[in-house]
Coordinates of C-alpha atoms in Angstrom, one line a residue:
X1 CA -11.9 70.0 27.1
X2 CA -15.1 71.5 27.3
X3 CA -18.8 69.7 27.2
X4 CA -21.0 70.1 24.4
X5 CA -23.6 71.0 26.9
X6 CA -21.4 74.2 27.9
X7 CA -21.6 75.8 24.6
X8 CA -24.9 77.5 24.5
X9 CA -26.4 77.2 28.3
X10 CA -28.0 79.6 29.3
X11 CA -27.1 79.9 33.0
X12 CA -26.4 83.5 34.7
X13 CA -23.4 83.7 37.0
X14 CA -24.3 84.1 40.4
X15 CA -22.5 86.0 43.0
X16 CA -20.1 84.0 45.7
X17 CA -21.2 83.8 49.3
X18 CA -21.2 86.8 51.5
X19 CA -19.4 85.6 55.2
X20 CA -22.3 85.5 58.2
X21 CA -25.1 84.2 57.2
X22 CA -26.7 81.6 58.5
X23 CA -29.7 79.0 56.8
X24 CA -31.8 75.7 58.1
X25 CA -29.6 73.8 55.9
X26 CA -27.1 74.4 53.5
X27 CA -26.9 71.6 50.6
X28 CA -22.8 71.6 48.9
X29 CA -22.7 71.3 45.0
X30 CA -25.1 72.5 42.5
X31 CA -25.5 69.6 39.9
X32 CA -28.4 67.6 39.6
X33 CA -28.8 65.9 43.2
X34 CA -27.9 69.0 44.8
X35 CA -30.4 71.4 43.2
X36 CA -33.2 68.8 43.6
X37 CA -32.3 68.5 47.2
X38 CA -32.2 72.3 47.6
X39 CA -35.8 72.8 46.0
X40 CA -37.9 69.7 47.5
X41 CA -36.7 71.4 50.9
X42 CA -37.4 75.0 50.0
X43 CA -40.9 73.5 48.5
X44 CA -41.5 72.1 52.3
X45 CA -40.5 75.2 53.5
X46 CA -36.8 74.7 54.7
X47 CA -34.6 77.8 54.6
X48 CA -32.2 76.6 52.6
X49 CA -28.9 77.4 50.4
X50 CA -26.9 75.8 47.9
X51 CA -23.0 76.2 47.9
X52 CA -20.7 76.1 44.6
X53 CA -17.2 76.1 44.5
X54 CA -17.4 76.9 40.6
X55 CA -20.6 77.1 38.8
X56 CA -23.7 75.6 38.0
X57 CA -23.4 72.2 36.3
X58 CA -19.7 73.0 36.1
X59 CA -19.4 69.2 37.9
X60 CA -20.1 65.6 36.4
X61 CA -24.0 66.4 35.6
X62 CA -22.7 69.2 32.6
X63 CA -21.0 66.8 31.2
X64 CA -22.7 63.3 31.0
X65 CA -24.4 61.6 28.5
X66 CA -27.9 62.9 30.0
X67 CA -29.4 59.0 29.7
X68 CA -32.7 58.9 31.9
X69 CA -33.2 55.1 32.0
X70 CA -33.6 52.2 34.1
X71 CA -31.9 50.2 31.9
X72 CA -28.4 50.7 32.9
X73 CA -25.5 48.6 31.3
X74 CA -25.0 45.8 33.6
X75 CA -25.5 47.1 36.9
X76 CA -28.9 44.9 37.8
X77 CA -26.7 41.7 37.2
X78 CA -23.8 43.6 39.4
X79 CA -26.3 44.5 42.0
X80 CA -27.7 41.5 41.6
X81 CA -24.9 39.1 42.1
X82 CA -23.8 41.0 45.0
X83 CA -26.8 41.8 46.9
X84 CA -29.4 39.6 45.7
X85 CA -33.5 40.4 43.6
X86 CA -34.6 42.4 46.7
X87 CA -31.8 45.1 46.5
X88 CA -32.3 45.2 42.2
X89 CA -36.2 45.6 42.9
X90 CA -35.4 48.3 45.5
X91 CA -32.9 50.1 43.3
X92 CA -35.3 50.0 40.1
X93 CA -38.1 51.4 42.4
X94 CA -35.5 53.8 43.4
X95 CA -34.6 54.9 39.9
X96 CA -38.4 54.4 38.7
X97 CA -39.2 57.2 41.3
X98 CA -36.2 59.5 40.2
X99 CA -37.2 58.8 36.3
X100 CA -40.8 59.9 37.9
X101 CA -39.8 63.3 39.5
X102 CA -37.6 64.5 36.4
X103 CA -40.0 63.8 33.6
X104 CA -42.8 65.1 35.8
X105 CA -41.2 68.1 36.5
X106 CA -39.5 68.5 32.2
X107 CA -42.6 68.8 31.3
X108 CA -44.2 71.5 33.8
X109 CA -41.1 73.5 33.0
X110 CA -40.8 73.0 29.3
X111 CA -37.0 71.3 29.5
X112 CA -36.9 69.4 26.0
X113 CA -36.7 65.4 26.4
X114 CA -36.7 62.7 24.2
X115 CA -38.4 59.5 24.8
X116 CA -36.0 56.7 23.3
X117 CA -35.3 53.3 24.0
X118 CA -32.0 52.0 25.8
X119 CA -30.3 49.2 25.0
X120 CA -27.4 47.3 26.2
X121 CA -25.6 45.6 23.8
X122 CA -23.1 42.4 22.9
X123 CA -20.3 44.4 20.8
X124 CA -19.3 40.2 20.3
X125 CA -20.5 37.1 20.4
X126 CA -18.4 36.2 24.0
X127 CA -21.1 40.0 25.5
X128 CA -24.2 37.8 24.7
X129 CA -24.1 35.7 28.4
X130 CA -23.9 39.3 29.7
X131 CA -27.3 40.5 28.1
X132 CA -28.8 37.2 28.5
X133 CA -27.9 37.8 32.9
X134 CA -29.0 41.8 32.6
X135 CA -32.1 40.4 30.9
X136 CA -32.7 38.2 33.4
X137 CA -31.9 40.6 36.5
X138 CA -34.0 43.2 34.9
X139 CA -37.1 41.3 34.6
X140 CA -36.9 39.8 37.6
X141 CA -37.2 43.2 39.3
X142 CA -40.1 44.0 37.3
X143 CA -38.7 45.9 34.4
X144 CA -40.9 45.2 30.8
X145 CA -37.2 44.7 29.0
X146 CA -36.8 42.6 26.2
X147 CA -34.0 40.7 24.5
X148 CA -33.3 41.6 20.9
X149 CA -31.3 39.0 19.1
X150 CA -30.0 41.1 16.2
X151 CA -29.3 44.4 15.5
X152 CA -29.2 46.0 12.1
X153 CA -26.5 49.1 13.3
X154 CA -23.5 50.4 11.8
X155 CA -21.4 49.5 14.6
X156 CA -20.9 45.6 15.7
X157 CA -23.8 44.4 17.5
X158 CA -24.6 40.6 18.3
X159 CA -27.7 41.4 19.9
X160 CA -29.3 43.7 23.2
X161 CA -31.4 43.6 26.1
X162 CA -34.3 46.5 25.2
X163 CA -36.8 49.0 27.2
X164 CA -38.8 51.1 25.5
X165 CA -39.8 54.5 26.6
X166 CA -36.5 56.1 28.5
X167 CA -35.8 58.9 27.7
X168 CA -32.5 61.6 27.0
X169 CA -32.3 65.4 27.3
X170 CA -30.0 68.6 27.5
X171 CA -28.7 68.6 30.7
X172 CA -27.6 71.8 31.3
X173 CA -31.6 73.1 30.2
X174 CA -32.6 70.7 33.2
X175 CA -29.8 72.6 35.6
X176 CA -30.9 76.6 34.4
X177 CA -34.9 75.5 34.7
X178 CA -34.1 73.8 38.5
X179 CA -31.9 76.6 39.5
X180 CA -34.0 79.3 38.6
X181 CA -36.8 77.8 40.3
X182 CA -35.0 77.4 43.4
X183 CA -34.1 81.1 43.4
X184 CA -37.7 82.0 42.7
X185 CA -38.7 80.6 46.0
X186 CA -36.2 82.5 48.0
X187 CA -33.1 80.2 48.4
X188 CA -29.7 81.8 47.6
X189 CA -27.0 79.7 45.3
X190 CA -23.9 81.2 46.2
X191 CA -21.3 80.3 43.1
X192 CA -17.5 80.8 43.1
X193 CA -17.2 79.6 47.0
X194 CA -15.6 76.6 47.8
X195 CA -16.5 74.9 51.2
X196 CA -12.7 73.0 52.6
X197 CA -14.2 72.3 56.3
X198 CA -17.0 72.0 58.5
X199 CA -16.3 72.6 62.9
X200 CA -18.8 73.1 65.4
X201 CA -20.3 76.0 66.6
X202 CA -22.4 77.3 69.1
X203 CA -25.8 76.1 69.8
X204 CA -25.7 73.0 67.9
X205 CA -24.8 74.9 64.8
X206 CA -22.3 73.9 62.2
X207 CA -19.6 76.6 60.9
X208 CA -18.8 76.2 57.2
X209 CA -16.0 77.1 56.4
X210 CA -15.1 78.4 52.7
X211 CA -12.3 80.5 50.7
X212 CA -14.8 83.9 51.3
X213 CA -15.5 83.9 54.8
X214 CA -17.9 81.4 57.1
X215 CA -21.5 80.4 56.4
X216 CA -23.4 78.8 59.8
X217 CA -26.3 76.1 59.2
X218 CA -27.8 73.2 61.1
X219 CA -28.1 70.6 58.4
X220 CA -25.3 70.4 55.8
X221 CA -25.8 68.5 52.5
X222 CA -23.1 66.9 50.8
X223 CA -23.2 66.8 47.1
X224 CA -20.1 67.0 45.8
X225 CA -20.0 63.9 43.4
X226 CA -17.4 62.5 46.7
X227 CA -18.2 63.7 49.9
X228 CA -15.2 66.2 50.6
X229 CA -15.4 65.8 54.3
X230 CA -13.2 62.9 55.1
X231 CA -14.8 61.7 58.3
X232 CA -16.6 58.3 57.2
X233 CA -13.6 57.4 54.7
X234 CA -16.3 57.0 51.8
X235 CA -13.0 58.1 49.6
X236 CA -12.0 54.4 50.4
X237 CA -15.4 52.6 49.3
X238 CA -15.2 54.7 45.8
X239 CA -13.5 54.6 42.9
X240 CA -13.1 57.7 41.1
X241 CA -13.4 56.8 37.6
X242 CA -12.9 59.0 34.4
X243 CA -14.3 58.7 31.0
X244 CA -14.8 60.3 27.3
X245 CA -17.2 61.7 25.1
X246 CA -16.8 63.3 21.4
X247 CA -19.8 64.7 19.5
X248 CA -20.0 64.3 16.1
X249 CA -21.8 65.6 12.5
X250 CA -22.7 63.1 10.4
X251 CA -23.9 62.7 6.5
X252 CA -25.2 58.9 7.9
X253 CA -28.6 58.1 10.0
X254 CA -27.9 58.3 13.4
X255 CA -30.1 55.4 15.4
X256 CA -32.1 56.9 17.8
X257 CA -32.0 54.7 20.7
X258 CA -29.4 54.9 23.6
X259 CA -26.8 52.3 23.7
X260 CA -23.9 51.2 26.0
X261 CA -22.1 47.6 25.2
X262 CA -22.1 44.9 27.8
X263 CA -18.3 44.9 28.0
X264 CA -14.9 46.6 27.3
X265 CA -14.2 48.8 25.9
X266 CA -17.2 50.7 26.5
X267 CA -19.3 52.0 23.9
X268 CA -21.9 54.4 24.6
X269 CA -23.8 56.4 22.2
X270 CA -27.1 58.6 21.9
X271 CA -28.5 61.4 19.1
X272 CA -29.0 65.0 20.3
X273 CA -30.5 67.6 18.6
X274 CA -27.7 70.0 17.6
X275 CA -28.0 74.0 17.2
X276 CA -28.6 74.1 13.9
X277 CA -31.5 71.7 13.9
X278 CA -29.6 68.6 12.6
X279 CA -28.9 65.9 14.8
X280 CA -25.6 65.2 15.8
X281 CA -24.0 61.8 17.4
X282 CA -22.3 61.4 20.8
X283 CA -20.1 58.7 21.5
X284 CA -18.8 57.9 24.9
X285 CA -16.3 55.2 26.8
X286 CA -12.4 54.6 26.9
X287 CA -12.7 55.2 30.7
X288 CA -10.1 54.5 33.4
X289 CA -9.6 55.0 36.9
X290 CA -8.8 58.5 37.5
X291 CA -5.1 59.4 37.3
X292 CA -4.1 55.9 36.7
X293 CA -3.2 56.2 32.9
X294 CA 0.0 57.5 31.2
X295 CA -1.7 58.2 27.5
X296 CA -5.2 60.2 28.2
X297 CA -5.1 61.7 25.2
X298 CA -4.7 58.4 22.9
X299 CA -8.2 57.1 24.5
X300 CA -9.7 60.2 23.2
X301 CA -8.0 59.3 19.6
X302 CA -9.2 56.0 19.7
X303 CA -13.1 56.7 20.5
X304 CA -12.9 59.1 17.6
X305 CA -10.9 56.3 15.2
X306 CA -13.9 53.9 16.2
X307 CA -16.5 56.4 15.2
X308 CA -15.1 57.3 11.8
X309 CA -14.9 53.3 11.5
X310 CA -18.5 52.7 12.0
X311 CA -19.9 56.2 10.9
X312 CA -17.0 56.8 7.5
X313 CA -18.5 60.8 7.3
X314 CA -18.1 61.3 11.2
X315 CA -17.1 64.4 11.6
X316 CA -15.5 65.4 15.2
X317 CA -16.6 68.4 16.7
X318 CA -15.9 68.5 20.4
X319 CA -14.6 66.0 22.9
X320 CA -14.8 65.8 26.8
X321 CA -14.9 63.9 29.9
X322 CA -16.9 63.6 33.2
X323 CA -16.2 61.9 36.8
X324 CA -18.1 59.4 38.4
X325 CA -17.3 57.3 41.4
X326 CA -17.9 54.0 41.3
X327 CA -19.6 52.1 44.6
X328 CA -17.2 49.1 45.8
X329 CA -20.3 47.4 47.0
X330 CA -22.4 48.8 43.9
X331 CA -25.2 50.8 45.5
X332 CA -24.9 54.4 46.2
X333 CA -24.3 55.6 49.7
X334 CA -27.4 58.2 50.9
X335 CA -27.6 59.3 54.4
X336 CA -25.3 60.2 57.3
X337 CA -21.7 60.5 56.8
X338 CA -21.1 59.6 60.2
X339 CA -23.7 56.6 61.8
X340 CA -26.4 58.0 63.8
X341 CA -26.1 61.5 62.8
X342 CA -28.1 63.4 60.8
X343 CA -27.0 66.9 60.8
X344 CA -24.5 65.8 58.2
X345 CA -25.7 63.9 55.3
X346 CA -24.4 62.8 51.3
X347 CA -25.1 61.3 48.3
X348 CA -22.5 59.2 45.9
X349 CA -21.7 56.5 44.2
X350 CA -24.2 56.3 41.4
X351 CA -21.4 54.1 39.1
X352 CA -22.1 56.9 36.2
X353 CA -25.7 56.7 36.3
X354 CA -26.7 59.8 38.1
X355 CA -29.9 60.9 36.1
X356 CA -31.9 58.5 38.0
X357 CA -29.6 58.0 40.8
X358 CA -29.3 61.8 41.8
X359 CA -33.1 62.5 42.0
X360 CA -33.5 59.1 43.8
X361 CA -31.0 60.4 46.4
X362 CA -32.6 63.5 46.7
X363 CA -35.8 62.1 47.2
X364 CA -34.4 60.0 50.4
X365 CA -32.1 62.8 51.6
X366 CA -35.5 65.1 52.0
X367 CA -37.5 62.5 53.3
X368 CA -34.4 61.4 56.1
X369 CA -34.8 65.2 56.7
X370 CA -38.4 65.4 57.3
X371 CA -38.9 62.2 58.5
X372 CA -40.6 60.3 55.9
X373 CA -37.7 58.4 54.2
X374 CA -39.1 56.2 50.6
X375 CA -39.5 52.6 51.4
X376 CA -36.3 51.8 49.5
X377 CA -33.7 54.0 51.5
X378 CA -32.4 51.6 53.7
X379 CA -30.9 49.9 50.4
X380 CA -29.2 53.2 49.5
X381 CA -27.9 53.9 52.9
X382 CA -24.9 54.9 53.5
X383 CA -24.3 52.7 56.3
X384 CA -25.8 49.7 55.9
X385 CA -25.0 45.9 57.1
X386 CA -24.8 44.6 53.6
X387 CA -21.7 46.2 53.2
X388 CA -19.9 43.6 55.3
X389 CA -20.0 41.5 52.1
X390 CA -18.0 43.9 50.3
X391 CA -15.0 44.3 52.0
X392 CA -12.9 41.6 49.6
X393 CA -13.7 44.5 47.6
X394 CA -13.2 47.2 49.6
X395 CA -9.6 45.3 50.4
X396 CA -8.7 45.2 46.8
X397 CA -9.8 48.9 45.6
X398 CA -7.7 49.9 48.7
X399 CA -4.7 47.7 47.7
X400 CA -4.7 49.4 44.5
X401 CA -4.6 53.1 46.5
X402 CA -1.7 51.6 48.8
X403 CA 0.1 50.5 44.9
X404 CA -0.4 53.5 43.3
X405 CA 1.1 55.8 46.5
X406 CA 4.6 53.5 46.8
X407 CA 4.8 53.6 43.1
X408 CA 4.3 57.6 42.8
X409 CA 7.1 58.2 45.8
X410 CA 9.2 55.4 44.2
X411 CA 9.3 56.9 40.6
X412 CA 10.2 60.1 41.3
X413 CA 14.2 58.7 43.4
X414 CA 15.9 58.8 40.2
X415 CA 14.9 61.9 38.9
X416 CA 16.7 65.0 38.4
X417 CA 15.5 68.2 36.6
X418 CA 15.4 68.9 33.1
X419 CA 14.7 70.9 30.4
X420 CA 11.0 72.9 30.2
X421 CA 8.4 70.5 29.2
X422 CA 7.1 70.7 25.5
X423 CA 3.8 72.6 25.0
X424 CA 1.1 70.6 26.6
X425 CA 3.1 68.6 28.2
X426 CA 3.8 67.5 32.4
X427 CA 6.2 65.3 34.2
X428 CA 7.0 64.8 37.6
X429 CA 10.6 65.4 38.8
X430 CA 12.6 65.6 42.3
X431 CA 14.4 69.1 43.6
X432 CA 16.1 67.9 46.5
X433 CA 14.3 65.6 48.2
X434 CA 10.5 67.4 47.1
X435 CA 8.1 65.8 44.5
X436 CA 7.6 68.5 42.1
X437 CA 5.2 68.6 39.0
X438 CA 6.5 71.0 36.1
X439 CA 4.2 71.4 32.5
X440 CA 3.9 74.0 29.9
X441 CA 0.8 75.1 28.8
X442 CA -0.4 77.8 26.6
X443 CA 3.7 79.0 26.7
X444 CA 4.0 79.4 30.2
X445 CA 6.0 76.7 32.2
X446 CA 4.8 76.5 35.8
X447 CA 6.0 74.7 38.9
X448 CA 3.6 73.2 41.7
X449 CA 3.8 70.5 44.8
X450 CA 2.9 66.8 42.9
X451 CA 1.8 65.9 46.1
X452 CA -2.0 65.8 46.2
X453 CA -2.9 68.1 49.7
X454 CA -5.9 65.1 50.3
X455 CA -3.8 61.8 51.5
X456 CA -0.2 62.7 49.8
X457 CA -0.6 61.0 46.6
X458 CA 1.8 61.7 43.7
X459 CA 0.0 63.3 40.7
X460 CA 0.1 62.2 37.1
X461 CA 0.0 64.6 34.1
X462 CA -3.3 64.1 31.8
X463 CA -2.0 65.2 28.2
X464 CA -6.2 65.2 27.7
X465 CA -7.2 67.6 29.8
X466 CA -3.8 69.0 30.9
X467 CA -4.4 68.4 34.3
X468 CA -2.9 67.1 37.5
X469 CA -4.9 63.7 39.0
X470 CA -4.2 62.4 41.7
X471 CA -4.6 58.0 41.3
X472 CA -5.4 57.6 45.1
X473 CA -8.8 58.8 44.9
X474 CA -9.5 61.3 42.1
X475 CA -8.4 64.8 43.0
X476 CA -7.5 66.5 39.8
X477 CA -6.0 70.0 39.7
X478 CA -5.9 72.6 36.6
X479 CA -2.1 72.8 35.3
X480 CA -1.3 75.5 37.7
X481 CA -2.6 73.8 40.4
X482 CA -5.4 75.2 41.2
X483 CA -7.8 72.7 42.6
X484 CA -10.6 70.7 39.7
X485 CA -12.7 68.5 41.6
X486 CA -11.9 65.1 44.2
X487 CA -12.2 64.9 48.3
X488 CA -9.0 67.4 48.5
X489 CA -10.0 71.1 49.5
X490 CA -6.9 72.6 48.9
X491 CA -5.1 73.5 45.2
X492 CA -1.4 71.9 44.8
X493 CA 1.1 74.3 46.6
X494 CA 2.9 76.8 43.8
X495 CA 6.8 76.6 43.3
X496 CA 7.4 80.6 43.6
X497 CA 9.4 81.9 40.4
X498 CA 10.1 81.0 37.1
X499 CA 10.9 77.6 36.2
X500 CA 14.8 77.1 37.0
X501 CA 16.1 74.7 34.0
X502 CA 18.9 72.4 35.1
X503 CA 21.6 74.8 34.4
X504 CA 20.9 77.1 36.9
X505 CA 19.5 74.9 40.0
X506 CA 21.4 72.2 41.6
X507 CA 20.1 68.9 43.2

């Protein structure tokens, strides 16, 4: 599955790290917060360097929806009813400043935008108490939102909560312009380079350590989309959460307004210009936790049967999916990933709403580094008292983790092996007494280690994607193993030789 965005982006390779060298700081992952983080610093005069373990927007910014808005589902009644109107103000400030920065700087650099209104919307009459709350929140933290009490749309709509004046984009032009910029000031992005540790080294220093060779720096960045160091345990106050778009031609009008429904299942839809000059329609939603779904593939079915219900000349051309990770205590985490120190720092947990959220965490991670934080960072910190409220929640997400690792060991005592898998297809099976995860793909049967190298979860197939995710805590490997994205550093470990059917390999 490959994003829309993908198709026509114009972003040069760039070459993978050469071992030795040594930078200021050195920021982890080159999507959105990442690159903004890299230039503000290299602005201020930082020597800085971003490090990408695949390629430029190759993460959960290449393939979102691209919504810059402050009106965000339902998370100011969320934030709300967890943390109280001074943490919704704070985190609409937040996003106001990150909505700011990037239209600001779209339209010194030319990066196309469109200036829309968002709505959230009652896909029933039982989703109007939920605008009528995010309506409420909204305004109470000084948002000019209004509620709309019907809607004339093709797809059911009992009413919204409305703000004009947001706005949508490409992101992938927004990626190219910011990492060519960064470059043009003297700060390397290494691509192709994965970073699997961080130790000590001399004089204060910290010794990166990737698949190509060591890189030393005194402030690390973490930007990963989860922080892939696991010192903190922010993989247990996230869920990793996956979820589906399809872009589509149409013969109908497309509204041109951003939507997202109040409840489940979501339903999230914008207009984009297409390459041709017509406009085409995305539609987004169908998401689960990661890894904790046996038909992927059947969610993707269904958001394109609801289009062609609502849109009857809805033509599919391409369908995808991004990660987020969802906050247990609903604010992101920005600061140190250890209490009281700095020269490690992240950014997650922006519950799919990143746009905003990533330039707002950049903003506080540049001014935690040169001292002159925004006055709203101590609500996005990533250790913060507040938190205490959350663990019920923090219980709960966990209990789910604890679940989904007896159930993955527990499933695979009564199997035995069997016949190759059919094309496109995985399962988990036992040899002996080791968890082993066999699929075909494109022909070729391979043979890895279903247990995920991060905590030992078991990993399910994704007939979507034809992936391996893990349901502890979102690692997801390409069918051959090779590592995809999550907290894990390491790829699944390969079964040497070819795929021994049960006629010639014994228990």
């Amino acid at each position: 599955m490959r994003s829309l965005w993908l198709n026509d982006a114009e972003v040069p390779a760039r070459l993978r790290l050469t071992p030795g060298l040594r930078f200021d700081t050195v920021v982890i992952g080159a999507g959105l917060t990442g690159l903004v983080t890299a230039l503000l610093l290299a602005e201020s005069g930082v020597d800085v360097a971003v490090l990408e373990s695949k390629r430029v927007g190759a993460g959960t910014t290449g393939a979102s929806t691209a919504k810059v808005s402050l009106l965000q589902g339902i998370r100011a009644q969320r934030i709300r009813g967890r943390h109280g109107d001074r943490a919704v103000s704070d985190y609409v400030e937040a996003n106001r400043e990150g909505q700011q920065w990037l239209l600001r700087y779209c339209a010194e650099h030319s990066v196309p935008v469109q200036r829309v209104p968002a709505l959230t919307y009652a896909q029933s009459k039982a989703e109007m108490s939920a605008v009528q709350r995010e309506y409420e929140a909204t305004r109470a933290a000084g948002l000019a939102t209004t509620l709309v009490e019907e809607l004339d749309m093709p797809f059911p709509a009992h009413g919204a909560v409305r703000l004009d004046n947001q706005a949508q984009l490409d992101p992938m032009a927004l990626l190219a312009s910011l990492a060519a910029d960064i470059e043009s000031r003297g700060a390397p992005i290494f691509e192709s380079t994965r970073a699997k540790g961080v130790h000590s080294g001399e004089h204060d220093q910290l010794v990166i350590e990737t698949e190509h060779g060591d890189l030393v720096a005194r402030t690390i960045i973490l930007a990963t989309g989860t922080p892939i160091l696991d010192r903190g345990g922010f993989f247990a106050r996230l869920t990793a959460e996956r979820s589906y778009l399809s872009a589509f031609r149409v013969a109908e009008p497309i509204p041109h307004g951003m939507f997202i429904s109040a409840g489940e299942p979501t339903r999230s839809l914008r207009y984009t210009p297409g390459p041709d000059g017509a406009e085409l329609l995305l539609v987004g939603g169908n998401g689960h936790v990661v890894g904790r779904t046996n038909a992927a593939s059947r969610r993707v079915d269904e958001l394109i049967a609801w289009t062609q219900r609502c849109f009857p000349t809805a033509e599919p051309l391409q369908s995808w999916s991004a990660q987020d990770y969802h906050p247990v205590d609903e604010l992101p985490y920005v600061g140190p990933l250890l209490p009281g120190q700095n020269h490690i720092l992240l950014a997650t947990g922006y519950a799919k709403w990143g746009l905003t959220n990533g330039i707002a965490a950049a903003l506080a991670l540049v001014g935690r580094v040169n001292g002159k934080p925004p006055q709203w960072a101590d609500t996005f910190a990533s250790w913060r008292p507040s938190e205490l409220k959350s663990i019920p929640a923090a219980v709960f997400a966990n209990s789910s983790v604890a679940q989904q690792l007896s159930f993955g060991w527990l499933r695979i005592l009564g199997t035995g092996l069997g016949a190759a898998p059919a094309e496109g297809s995985g399962r988990v099976q036992r040899h002996g007494l080791r968890p082993t995860a066999v699929c075909t793909v494109d022909g070729a049967t391979t043979e890895v280690s279903a247990v995920c190298p991060h905590l030992g979860g078991i990993v399910r197939w994704n007939d979507a994607e034809q992936s391996w995710d893990c349901p502890l805590h979102g690692s997801r490997f390409a069918a051959d193993g090779t590592l995809l994205e999550g907290p894990a550093t390491d790829s699944l470990t390969p079964i040497a030789g070819p795929f021994p059917g049960p006629e010639s390999r014994q228990l």
